[in-house]
Coordinates of N, CA, C and O in Angstrom, one line a residue:
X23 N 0.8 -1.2 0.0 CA 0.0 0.0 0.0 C 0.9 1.2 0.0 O 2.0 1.1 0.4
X24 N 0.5 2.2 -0.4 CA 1.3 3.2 -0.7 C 1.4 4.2 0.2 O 2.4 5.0 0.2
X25 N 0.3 4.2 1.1 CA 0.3 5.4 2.5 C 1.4 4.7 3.7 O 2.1 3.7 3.7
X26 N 1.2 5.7 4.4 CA 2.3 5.8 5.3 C 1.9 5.4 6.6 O 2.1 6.2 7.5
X27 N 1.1 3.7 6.8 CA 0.4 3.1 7.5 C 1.3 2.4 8.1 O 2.5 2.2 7.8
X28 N 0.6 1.8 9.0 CA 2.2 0.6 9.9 C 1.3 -0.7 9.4 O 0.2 -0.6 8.9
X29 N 1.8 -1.5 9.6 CA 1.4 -2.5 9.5 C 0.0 -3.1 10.1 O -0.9 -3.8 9.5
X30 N 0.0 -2.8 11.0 CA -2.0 -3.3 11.7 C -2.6 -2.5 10.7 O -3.2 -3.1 9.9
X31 N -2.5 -1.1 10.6 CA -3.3 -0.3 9.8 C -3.8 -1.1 8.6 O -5.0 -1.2 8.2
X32 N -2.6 -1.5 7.9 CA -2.5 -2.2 6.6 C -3.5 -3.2 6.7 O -4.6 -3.0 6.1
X33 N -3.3 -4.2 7.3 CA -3.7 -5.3 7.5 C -5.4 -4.7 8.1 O -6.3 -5.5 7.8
X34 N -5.7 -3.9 8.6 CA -7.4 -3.3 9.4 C -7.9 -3.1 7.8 O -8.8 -3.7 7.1
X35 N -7.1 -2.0 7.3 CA -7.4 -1.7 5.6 C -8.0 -2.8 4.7 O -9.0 -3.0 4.0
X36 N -6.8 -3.7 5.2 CA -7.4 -5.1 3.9 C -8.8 -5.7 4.4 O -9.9 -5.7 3.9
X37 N -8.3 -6.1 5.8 CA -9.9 -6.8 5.8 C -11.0 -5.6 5.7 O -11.8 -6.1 4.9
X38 N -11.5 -4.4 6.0 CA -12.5 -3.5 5.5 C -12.3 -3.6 3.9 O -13.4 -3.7 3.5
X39 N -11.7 -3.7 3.2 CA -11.8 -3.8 1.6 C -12.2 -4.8 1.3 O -13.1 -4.8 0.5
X40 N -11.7 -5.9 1.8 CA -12.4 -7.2 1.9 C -13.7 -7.3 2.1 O -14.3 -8.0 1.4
X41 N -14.4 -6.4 3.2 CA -15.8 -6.7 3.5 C -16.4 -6.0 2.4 O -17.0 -6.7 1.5
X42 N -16.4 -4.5 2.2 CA -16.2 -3.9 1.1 C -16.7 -4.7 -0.3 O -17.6 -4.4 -1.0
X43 N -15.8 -5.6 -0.4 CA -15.9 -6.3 -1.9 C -16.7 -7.4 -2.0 O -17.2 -7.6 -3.1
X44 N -16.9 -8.3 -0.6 CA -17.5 -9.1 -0.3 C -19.0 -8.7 -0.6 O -19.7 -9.7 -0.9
X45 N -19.6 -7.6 -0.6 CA -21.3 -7.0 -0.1 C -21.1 -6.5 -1.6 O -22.3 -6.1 -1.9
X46 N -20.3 -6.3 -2.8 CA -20.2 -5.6 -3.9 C -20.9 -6.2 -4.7 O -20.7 -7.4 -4.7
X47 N -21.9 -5.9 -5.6 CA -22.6 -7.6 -6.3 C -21.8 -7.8 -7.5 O -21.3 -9.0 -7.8
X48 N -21.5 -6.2 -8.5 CA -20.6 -6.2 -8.9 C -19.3 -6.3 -8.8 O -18.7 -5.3 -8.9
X49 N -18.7 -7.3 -8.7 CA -17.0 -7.3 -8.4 C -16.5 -8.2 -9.3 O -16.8 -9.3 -9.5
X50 N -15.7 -7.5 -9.8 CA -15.1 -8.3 -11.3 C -13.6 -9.0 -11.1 O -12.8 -9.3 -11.9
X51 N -13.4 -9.1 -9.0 CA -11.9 -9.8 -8.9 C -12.4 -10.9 -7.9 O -13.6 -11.1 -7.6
X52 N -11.4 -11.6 -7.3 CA -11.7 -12.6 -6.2 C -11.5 -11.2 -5.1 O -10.7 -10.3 -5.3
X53 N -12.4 -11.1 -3.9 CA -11.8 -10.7 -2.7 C -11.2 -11.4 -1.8 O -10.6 -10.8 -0.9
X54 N -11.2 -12.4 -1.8 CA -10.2 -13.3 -1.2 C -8.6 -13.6 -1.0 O -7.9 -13.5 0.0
X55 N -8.5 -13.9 -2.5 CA -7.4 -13.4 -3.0 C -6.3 -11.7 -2.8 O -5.1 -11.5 -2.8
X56 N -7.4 -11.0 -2.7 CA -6.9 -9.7 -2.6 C -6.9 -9.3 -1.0 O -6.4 -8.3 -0.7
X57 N -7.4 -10.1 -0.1 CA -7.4 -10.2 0.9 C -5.9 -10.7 1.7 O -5.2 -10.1 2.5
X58 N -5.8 -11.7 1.2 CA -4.5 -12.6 1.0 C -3.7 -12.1 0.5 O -2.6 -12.3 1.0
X59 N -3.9 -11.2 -0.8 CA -2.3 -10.7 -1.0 C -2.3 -9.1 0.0 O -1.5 -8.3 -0.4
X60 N -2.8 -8.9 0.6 CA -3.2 -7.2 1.1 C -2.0 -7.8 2.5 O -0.9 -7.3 2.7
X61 N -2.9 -8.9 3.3 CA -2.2 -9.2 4.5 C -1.1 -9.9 4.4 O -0.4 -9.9 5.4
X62 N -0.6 -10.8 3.1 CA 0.9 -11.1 3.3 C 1.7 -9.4 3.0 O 2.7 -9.2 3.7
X63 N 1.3 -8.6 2.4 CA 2.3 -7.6 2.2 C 2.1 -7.0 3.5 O 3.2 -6.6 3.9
X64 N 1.2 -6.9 4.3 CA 1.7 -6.7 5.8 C 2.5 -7.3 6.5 O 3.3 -6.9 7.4
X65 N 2.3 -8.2 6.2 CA 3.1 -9.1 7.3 C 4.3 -9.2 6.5 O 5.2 -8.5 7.0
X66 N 4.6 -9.5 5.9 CA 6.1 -9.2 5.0 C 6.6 -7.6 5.5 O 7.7 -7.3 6.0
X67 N 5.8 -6.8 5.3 CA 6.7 -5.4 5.7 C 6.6 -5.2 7.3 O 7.2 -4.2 7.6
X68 N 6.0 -5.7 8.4 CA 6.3 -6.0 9.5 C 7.3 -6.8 9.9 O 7.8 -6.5 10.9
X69 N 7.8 -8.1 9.0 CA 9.0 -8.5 9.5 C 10.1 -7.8 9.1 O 11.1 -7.8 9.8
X70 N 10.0 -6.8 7.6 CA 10.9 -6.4 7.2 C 11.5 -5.2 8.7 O 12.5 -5.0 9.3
X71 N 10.2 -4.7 8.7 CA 10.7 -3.6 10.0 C 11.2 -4.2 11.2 O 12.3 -3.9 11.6
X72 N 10.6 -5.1 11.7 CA 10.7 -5.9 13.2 C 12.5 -6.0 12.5 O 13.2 -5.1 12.9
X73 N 13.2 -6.9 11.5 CA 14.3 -6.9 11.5 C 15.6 -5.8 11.6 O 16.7 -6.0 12.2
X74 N 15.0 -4.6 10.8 CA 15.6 -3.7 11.2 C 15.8 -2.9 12.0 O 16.9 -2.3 12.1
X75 N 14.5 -2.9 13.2 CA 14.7 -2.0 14.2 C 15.8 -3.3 15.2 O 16.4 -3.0 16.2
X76 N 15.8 -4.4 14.7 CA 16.3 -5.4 15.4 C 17.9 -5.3 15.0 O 18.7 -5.9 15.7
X77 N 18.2 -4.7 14.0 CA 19.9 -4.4 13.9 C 20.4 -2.9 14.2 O 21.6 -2.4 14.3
X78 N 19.3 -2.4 14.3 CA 19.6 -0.6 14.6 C 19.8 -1.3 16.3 O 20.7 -1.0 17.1
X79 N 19.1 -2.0 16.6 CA 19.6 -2.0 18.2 C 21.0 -3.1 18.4 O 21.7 -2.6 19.3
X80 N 21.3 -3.8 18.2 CA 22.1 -4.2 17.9 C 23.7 -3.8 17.7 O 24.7 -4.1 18.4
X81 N 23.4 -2.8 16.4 CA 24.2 -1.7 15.9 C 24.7 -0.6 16.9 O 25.5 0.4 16.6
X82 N 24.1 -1.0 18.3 CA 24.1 0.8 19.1 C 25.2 0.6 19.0 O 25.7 -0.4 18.6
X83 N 25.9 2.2 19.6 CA 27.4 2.3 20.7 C 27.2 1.2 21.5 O 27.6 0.1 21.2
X84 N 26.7 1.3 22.5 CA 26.6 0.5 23.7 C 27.1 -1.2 23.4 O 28.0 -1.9 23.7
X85 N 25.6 -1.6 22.4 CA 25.9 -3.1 21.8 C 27.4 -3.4 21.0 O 27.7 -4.5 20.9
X86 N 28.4 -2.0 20.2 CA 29.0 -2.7 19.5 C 30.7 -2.9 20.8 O 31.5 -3.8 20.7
X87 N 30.7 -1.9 21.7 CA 31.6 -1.9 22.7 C 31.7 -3.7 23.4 O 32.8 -4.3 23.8
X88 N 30.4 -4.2 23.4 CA 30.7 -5.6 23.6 C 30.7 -6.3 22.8 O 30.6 -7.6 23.0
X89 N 30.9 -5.8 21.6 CA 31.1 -6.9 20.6 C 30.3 -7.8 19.8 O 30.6 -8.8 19.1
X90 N 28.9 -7.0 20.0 CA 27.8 -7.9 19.2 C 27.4 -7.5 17.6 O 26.8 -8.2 16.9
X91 N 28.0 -6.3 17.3 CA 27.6 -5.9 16.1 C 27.0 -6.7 14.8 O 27.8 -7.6 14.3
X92 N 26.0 -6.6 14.3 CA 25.4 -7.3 13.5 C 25.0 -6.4 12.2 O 24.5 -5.3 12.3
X93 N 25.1 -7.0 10.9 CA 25.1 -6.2 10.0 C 23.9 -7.2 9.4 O 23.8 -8.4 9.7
X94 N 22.8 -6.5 8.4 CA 21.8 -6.6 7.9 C 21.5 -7.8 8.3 O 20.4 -8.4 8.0

């Protein structure tokens, strides 16, 4: 998704679009499908974050003085 949402947001978005498409009589896609791909791209860009904030801490001063430094 293109806004500047976190991840739950994302994921609240899909399923309302979902319901959305579900009550549509006209709907010319699967909502299912688009359901499914809405919440893997959440959850794919939640792990992508959870890892990074997970090497930014890692990465501190504090963490590299003992020697833990971890790169991507």
């Amino acid at each position: 998704m293109t806004d500047d949402l976190t991840p739950r947001e994302e994921a609240a978005r899909a399923i309302s679009d979902f319901d959305r498409a579900m009550r549509d009589p006209s709907r010319q896609h699967d909502p299912m499908a688009a359901l499914f791909a809405a919440l893997g791209d959440a959850t794919n860009r939640h792990a992508t974050e959870a890892r990074a904030a997970r090497t930014r801490w890692r990465n501190r001063p504090e963490a590299k003085a003992q020697g833990r430094e971890v790169t991507g």
